[in-house]
Coordinates of N, CA and C in Angstrom, one line a residue:
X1 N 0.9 -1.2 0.0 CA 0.0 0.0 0.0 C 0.9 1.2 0.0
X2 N 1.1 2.2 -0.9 CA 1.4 3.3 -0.9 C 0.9 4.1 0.0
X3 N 1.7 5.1 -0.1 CA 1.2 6.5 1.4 C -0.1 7.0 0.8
X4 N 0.0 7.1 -0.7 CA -1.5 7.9 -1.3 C -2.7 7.1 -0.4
X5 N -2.7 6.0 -0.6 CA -3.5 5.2 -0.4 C -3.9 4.9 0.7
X6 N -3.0 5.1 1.5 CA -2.8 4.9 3.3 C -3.7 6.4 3.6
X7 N -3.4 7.2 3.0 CA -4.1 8.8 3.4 C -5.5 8.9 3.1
X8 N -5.9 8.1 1.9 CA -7.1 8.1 1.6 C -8.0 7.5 1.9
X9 N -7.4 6.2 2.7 CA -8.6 5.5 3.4 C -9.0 6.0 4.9
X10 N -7.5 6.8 5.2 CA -7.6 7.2 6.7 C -8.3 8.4 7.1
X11 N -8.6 8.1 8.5 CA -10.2 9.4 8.3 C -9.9 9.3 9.9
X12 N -9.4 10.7 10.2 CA -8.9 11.4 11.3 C -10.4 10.8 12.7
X13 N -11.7 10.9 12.4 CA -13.0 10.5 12.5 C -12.9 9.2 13.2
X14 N -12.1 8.3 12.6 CA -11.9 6.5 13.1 C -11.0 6.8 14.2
X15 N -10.4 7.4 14.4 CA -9.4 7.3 15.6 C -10.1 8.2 17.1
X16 N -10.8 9.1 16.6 CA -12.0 9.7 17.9 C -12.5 8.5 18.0
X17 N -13.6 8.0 17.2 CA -14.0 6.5 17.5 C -13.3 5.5 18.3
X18 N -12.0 5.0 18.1 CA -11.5 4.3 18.8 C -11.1 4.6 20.7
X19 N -10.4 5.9 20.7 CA -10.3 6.6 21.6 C -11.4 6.5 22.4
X20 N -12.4 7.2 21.5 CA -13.8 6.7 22.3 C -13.9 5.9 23.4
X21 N -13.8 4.5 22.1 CA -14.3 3.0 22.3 C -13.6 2.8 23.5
X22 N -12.5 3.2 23.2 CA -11.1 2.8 24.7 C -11.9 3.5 26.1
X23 N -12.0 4.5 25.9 CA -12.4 5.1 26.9 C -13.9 4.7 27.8
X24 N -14.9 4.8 27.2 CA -15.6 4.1 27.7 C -15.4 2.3 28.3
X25 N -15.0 2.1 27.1 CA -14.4 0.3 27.7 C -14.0 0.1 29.3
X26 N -13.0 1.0 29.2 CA -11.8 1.5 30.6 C -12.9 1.2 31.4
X27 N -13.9 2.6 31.8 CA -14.5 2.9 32.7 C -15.8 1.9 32.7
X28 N -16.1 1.2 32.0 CA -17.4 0.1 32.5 C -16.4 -1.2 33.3
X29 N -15.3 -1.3 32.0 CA -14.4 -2.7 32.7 C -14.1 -2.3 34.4
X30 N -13.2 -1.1 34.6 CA -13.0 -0.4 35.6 C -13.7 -1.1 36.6
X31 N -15.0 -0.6 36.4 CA -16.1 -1.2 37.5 C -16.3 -2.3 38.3
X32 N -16.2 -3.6 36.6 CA -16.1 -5.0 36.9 C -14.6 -5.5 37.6
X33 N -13.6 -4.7 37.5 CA -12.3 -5.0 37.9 C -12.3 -4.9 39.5
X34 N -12.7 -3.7 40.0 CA -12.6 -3.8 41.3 C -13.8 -4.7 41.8
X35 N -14.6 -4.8 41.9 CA -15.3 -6.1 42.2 C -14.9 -7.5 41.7
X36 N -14.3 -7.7 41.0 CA -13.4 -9.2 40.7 C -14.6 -9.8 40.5
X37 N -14.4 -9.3 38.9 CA -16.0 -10.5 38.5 C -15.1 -11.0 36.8
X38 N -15.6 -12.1 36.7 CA -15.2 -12.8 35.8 C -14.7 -12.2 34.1
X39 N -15.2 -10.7 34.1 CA -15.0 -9.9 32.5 C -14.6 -8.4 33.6
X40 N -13.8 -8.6 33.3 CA -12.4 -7.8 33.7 C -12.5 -6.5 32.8
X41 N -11.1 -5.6 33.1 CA -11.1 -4.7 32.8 C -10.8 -4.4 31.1
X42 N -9.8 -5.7 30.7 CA -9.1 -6.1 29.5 C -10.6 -6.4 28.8
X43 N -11.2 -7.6 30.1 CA -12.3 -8.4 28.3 C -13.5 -7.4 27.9
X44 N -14.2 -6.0 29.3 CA -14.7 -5.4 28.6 C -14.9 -4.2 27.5
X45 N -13.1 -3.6 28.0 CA -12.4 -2.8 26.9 C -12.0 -3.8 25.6
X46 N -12.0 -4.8 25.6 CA -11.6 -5.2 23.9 C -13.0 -5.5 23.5
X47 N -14.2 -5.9 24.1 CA -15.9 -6.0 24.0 C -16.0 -4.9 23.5
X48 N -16.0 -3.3 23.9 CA -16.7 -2.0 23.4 C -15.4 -2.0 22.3
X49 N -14.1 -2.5 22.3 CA -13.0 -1.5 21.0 C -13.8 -2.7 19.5
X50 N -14.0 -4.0 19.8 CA -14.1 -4.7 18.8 C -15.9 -4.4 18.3
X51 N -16.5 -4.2 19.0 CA -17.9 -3.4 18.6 C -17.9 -2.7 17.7
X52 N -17.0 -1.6 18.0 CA -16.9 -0.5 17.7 C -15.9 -0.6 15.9
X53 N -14.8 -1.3 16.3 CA -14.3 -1.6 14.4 C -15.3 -2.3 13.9
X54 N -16.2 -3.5 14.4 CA -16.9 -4.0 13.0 C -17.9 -2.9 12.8
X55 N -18.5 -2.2 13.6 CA -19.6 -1.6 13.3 C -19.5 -0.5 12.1
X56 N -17.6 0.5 12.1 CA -17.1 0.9 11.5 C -17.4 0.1 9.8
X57 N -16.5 -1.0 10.3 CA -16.2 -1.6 8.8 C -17.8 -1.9 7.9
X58 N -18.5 -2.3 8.7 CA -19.8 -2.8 8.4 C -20.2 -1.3 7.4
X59 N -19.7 -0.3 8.1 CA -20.3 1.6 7.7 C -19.7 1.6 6.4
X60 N -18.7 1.5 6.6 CA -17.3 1.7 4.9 C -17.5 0.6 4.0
X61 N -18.0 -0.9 4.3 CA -18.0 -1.5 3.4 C -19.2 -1.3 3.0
X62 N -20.1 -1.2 3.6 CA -21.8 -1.5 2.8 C -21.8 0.7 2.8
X63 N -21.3 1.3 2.6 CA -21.4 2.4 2.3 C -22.0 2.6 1.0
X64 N -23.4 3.7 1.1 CA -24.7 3.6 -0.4 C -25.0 2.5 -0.3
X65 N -25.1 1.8 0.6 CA -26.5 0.7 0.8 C -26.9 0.7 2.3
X66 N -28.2 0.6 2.5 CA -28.3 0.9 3.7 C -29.1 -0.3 4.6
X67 N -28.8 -1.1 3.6 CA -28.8 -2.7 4.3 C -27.2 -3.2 4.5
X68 N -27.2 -3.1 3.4 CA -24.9 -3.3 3.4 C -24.8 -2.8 4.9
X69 N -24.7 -1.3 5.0 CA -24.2 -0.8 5.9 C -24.4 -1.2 7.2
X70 N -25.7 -2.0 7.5 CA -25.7 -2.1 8.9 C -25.4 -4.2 8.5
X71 N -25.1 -4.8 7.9 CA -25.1 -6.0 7.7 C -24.4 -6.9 8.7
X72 N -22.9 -6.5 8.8 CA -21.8 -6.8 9.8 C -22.6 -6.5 11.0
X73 N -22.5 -5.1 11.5 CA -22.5 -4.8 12.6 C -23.7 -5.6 13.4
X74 N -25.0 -5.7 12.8 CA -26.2 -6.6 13.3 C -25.6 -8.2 14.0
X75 N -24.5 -8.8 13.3 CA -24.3 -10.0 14.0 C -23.0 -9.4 15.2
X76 N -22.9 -8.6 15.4 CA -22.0 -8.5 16.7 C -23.5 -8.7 17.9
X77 N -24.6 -8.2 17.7 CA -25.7 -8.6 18.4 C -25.6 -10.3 18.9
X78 N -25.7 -10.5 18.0 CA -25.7 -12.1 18.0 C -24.7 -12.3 19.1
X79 N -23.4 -12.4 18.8 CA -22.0 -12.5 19.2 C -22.0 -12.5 20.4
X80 N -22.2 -11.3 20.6 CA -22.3 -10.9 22.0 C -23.0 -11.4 23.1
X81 N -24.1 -11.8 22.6 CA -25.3 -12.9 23.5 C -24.3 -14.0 24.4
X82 N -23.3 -14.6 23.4 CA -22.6 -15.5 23.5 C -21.5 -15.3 24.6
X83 N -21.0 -14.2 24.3 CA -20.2 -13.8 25.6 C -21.1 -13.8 26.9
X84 N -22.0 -13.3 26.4 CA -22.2 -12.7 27.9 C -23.1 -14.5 28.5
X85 N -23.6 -15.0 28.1 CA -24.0 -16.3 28.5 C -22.6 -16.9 29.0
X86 N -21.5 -16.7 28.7 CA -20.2 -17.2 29.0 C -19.9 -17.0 30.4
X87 N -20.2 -15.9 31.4 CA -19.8 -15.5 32.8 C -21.7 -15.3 33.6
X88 N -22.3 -16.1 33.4 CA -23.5 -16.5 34.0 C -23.2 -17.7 34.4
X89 N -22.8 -17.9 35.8 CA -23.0 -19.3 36.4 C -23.9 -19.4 37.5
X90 N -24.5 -20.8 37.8 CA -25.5 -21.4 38.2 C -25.0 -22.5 39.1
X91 N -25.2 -22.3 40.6 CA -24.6 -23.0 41.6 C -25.8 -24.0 42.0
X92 N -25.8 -24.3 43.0 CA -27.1 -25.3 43.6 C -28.5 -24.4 43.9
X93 N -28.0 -23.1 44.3 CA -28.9 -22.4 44.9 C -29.0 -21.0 44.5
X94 N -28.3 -20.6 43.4 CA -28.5 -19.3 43.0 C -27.6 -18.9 41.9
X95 N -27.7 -18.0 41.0 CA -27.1 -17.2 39.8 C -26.4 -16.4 40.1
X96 N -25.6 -16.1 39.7 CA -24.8 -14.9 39.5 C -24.1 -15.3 38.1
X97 N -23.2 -13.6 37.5 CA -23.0 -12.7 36.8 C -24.0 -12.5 35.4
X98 N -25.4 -12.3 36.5 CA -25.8 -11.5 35.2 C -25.6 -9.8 35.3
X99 N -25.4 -9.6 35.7 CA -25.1 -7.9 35.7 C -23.7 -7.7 35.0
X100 N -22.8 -8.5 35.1 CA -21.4 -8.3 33.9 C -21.5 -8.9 33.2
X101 N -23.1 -9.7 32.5 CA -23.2 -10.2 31.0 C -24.3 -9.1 30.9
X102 N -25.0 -8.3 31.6 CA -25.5 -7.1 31.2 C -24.6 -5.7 31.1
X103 N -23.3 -6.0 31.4 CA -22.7 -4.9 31.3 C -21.6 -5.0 29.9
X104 N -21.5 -6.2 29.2 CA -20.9 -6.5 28.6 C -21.9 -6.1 26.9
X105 N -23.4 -7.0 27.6 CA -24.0 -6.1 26.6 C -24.2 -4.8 26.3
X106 N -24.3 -4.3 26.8 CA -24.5 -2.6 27.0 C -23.0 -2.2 26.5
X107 N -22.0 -2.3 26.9 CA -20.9 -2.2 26.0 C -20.9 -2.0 24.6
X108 N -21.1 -3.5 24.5 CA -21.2 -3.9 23.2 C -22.1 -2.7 22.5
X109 N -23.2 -2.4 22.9 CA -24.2 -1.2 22.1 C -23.9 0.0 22.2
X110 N -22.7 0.7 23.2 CA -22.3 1.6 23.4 C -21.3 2.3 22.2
X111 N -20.2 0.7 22.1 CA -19.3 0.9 21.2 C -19.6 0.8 19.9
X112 N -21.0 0.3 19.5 CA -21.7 0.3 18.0 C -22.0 1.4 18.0
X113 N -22.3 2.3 19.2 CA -23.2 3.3 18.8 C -22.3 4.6 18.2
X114 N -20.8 4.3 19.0 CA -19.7 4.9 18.7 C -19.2 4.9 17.3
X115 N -19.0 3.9 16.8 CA -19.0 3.2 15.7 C -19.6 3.7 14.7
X116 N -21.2 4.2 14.7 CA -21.7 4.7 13.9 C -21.5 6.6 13.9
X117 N -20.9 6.9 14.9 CA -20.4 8.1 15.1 C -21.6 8.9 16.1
X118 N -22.6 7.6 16.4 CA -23.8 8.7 17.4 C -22.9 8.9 19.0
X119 N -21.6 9.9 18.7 CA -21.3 9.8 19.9 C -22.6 10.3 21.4
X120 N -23.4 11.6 21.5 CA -24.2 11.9 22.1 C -25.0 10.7 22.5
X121 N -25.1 9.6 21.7 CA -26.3 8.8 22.1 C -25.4 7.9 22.8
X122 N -24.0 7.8 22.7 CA -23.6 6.5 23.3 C -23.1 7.3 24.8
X123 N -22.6 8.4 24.7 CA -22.1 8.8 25.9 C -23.3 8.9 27.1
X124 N -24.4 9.4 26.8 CA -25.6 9.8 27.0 C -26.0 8.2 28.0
X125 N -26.0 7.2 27.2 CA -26.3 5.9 27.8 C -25.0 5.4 28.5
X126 N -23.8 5.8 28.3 CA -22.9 5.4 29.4 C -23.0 6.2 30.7
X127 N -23.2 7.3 31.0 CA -24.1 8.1 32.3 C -25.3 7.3 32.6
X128 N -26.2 7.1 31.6 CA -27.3 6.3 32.4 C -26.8 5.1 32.9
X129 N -25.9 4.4 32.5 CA -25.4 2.9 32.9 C -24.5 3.0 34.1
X130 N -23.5 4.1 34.3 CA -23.2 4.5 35.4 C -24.0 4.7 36.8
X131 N -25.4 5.5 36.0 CA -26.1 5.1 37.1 C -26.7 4.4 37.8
X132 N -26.8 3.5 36.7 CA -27.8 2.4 37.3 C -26.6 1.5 38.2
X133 N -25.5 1.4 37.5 CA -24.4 0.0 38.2 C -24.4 0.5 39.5
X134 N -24.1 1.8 40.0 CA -23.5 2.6 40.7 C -24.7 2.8 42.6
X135 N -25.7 2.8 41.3 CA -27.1 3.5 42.3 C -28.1 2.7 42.5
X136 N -28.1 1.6 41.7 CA -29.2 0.8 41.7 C -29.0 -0.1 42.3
X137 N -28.4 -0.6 42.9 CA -28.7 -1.7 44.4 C -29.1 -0.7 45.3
X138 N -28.7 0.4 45.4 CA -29.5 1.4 46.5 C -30.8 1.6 46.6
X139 N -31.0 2.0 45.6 CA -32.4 2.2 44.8 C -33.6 1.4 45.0
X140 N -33.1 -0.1 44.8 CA -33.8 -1.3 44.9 C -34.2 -1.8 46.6
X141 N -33.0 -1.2 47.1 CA -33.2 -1.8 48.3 C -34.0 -0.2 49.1
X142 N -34.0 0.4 49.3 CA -34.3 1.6 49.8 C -35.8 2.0 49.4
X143 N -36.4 1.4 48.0 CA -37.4 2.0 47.5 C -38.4 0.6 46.8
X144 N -37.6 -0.1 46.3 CA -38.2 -1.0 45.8 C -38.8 -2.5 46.6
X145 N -37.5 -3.0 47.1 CA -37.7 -4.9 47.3 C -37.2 -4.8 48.7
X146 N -38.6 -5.2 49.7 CA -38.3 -5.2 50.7 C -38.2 -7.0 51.6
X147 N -37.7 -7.4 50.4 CA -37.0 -8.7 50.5 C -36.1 -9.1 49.9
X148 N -35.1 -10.1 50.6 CA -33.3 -10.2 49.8 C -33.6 -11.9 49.6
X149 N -33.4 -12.2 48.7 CA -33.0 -13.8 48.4 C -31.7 -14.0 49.2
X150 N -31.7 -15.1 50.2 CA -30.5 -16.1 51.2 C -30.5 -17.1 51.1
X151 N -29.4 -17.6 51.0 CA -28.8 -19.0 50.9 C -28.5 -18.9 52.4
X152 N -29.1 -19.7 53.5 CA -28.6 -19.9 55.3 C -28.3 -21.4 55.2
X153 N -27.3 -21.5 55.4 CA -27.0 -22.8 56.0 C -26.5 -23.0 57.6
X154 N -27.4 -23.7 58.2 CA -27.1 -24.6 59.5 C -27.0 -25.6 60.0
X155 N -25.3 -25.5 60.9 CA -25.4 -26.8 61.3 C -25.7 -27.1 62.8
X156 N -26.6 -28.3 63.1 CA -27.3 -28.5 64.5 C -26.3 -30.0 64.3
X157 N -26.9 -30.3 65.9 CA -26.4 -31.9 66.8 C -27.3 -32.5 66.0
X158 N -27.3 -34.3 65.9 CA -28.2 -34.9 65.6 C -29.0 -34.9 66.4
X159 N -29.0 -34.7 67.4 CA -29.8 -34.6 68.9 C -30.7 -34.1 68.8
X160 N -30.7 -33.1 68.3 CA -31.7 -31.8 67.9 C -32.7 -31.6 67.0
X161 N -31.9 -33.0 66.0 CA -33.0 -32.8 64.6 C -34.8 -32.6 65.1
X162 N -35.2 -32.7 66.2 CA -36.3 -33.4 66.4 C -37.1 -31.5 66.5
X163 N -36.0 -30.6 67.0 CA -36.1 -29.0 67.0 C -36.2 -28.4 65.8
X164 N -35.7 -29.3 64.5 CA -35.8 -28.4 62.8 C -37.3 -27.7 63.1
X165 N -38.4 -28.3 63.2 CA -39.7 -28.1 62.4 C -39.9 -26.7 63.1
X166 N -39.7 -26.9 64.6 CA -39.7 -26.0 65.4 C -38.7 -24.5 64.7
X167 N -37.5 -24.9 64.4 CA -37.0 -23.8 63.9 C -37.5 -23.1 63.0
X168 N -37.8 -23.7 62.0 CA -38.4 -23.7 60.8 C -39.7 -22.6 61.1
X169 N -40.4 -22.9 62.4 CA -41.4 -22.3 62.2 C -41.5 -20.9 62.6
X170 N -40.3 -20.5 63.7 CA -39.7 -19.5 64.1 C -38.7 -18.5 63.2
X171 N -38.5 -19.3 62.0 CA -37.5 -18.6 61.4 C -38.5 -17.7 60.2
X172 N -40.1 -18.3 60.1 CA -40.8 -18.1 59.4 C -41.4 -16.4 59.6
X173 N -41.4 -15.6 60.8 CA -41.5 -14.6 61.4 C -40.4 -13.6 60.7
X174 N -39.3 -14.3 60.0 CA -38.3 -13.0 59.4 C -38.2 -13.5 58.0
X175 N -39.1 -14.4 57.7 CA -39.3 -15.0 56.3 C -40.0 -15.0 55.6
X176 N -40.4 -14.1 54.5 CA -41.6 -14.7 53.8 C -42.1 -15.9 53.3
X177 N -41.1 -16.7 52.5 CA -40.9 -18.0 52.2 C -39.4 -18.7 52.6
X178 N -39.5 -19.7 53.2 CA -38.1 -21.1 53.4 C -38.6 -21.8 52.9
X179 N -37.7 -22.4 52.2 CA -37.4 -23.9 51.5 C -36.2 -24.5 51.8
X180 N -36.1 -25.7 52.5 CA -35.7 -26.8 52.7 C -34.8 -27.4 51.3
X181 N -33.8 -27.0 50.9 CA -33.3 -27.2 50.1 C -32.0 -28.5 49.6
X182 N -31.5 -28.6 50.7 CA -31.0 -29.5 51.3 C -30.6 -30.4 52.6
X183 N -30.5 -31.4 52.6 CA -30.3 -31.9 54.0 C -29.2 -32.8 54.2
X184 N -28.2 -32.5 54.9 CA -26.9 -33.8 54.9 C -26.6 -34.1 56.3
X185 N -26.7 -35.3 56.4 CA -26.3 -36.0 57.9 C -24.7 -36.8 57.4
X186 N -24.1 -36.2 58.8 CA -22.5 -36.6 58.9 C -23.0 -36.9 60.0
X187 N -21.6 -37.4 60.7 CA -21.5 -38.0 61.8 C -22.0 -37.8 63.2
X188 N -21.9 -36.3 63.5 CA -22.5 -35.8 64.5 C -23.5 -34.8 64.8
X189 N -23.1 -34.3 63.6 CA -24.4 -33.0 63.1 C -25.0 -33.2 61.7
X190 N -25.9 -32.4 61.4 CA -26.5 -32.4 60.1 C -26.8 -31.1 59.7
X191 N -26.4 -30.9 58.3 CA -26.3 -29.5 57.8 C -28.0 -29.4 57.1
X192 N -28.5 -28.3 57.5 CA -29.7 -28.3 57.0 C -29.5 -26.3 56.2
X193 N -29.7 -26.5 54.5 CA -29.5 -25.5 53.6 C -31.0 -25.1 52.9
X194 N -31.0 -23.8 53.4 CA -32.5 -23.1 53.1 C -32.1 -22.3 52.1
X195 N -33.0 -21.7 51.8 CA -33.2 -21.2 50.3 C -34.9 -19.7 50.9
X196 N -34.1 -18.9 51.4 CA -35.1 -18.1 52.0 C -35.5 -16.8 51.6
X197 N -36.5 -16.3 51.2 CA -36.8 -14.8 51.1 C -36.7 -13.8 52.5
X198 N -35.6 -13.3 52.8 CA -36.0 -12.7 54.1 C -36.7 -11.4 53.9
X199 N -37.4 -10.5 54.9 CA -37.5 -9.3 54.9 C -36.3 -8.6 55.0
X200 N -35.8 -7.6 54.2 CA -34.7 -7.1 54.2 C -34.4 -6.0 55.8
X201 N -35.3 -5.4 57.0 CA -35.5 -4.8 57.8 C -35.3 -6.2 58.8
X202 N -35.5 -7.3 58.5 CA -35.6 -8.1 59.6 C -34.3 -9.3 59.2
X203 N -33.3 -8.7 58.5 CA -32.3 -9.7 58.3 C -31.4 -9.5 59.3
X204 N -31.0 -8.6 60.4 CA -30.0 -8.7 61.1 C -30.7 -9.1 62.6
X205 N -32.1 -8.9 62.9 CA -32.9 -10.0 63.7 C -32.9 -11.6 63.4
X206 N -33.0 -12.0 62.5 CA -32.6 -13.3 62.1 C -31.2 -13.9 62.5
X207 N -30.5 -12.6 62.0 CA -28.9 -13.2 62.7 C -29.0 -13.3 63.6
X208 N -29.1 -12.4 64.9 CA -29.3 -12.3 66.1 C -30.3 -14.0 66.7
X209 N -31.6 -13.9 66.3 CA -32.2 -15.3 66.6 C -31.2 -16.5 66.5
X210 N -30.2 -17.0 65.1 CA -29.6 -17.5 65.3 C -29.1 -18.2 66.1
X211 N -28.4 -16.8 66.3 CA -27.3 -16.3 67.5 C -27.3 -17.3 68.9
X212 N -28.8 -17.1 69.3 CA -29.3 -16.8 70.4 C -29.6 -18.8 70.6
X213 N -29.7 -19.1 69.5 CA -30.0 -20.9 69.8 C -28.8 -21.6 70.1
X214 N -28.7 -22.2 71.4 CA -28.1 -23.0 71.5 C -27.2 -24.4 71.0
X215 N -28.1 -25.4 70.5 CA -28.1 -26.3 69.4 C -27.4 -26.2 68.0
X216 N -27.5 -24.8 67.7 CA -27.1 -24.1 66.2 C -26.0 -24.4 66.5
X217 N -24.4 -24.8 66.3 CA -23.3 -25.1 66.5 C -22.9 -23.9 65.1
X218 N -23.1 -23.9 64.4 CA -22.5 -22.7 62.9 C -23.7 -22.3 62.0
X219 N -23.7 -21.4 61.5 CA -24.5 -20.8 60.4 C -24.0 -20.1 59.6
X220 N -24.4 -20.0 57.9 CA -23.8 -18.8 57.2 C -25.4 -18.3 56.8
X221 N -25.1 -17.2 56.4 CA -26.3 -16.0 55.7 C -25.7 -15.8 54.2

C-alpha cells in the first residue's frame, strides 16, 4: 500500500471513534475490575474497542447501501449474547454474573453506537449505565424490594434434629418463604441448607435469633 492510499482511506473521525471505544471500555471494565468479577477490565475494553471496528467496517463496506451498511454490525448482536452467557453461572442455589453479561452487553451497544459516530447517544447511555451500576442496588433496596433472596446454612447436633420443624417455624417470622433445600447428615451433626426470602428490615434480627439458639453449632447467611 502506498502513502497515497494509506491517506485516503484514513479518516482522522476512526481514531476519535477508537479513543472513544477505549475510553468508555476503561470505565465500565474499571467497575467489573474492582469487584473481581469474571469480564475484567481487559475483556470489557476489547468488547466495546471490537464493537466498535466491526460496526465501523460494516459503515465503509456496505457504504450507499443501507442494508450493506448495517449488515456486519447486526451479527455483533448475536455474538455478544454468546459472551455474555459465558460468565453467568449457576450454583445449587443461586445465579450470579448477570449484571457483567449485562454490562458487557451494553458495551457492546455503546461501542456500536460509537462506531456509527452517534457519539451523544452513546455517551448519554454510558451516564445512564453508570447510574444504574452505581445506584441501583441502593435504589432497589431503599425504594423498591423489601425482600433479599439467602442462601442460610445450618449446622445442628443430631440430637436436635427433632427441634428443625420448630426452627423452621420461628424462622418463618423473618421470612416470607423457606425452603428446605437440602439436607446432609454426617457424623454428629446435620447440615440443614434453606433457600429463604427474608425481609430485608428483619435480616439482622434473624442473625441475632440464630445467635441466640443453643443447638445451632454454625451458620452462614
Amino acid at each position: 500500500m502506498d502513502i497515497e492510499t494509506f491517506y485516503n482511506q484514513w479518516e482522522f473521525l476512526d481514531t476519535v471513534k477508537a479513543i472513544s471505544s477505549l475510553f468508555v471500555g476503561l470505565i465500565l471494565g474499571f467497575e467489573r475490575e474492582l469487584k473481581d468479577k469474571a469480564a475484567g477490565l481487559r475483556t470489557i475494553t476489547l468488547i466495546c474497542l471490537g464493537s466498535t471496528l466491526f460496526t465501523i467496517l460494516s459503515y465503509k463496506m456496505g457504504i450507499g447501501n443501507t442494508e450493506d451498511a448495517t449488515r456486519i454490525a447486526s451479527y455483533v448482536v448475536s455474538g455478544i449474547g454468546f459472551l455474555g452467557a459465558g460468565v453467568i453461572f449457576k450454583d445449587a442455589f443461586s445465579i450470579s454474573g448477570l449484571t457483567t453479561a449485562s454490562i458487557i452487553w451494553v458495551a457492546a451497544a455503546i461501542g456500536m453506537s460509537i462506531g456509527f459516530g452517534q457519539f451523544s447517544i452513546a455517551f448519554s447511555f454510558l451516564i445512564c449505565s453508570l447510574i444504574i451500576i452505581h445506584f441501583g442496588g441502593l435504589i432497589n433496596k431503599q425504594f423498591l424490594s423489601k425482600l433479599s433472596l439467602k442462601n442460610i446454612e445450618i449446622v445442628i447436633d443430631n440430637l436436635y434434629y427433632k427441634d428443625k420443624l420448630h426452627l423452621e417455624k420461628e424462622m418463618k417470622e423473618f421470612c416470607k418463604k423457606i425452603d428446605l433445600v437440602r439436607l446432609q447428615s454426617l457424623e454428629d451433626k446435620m447440615i440443614l441448607s434453606y433457600e429463604c426470602k427474608v425481609y430485608t428490615n428483619k435480616l439482622h434480627d434473624l442473625e441475632k435469633y440464630l445467635l441466640s439458639k443453643n443447638y445451632i453449632k454454625e451458620f452462614s447467611v
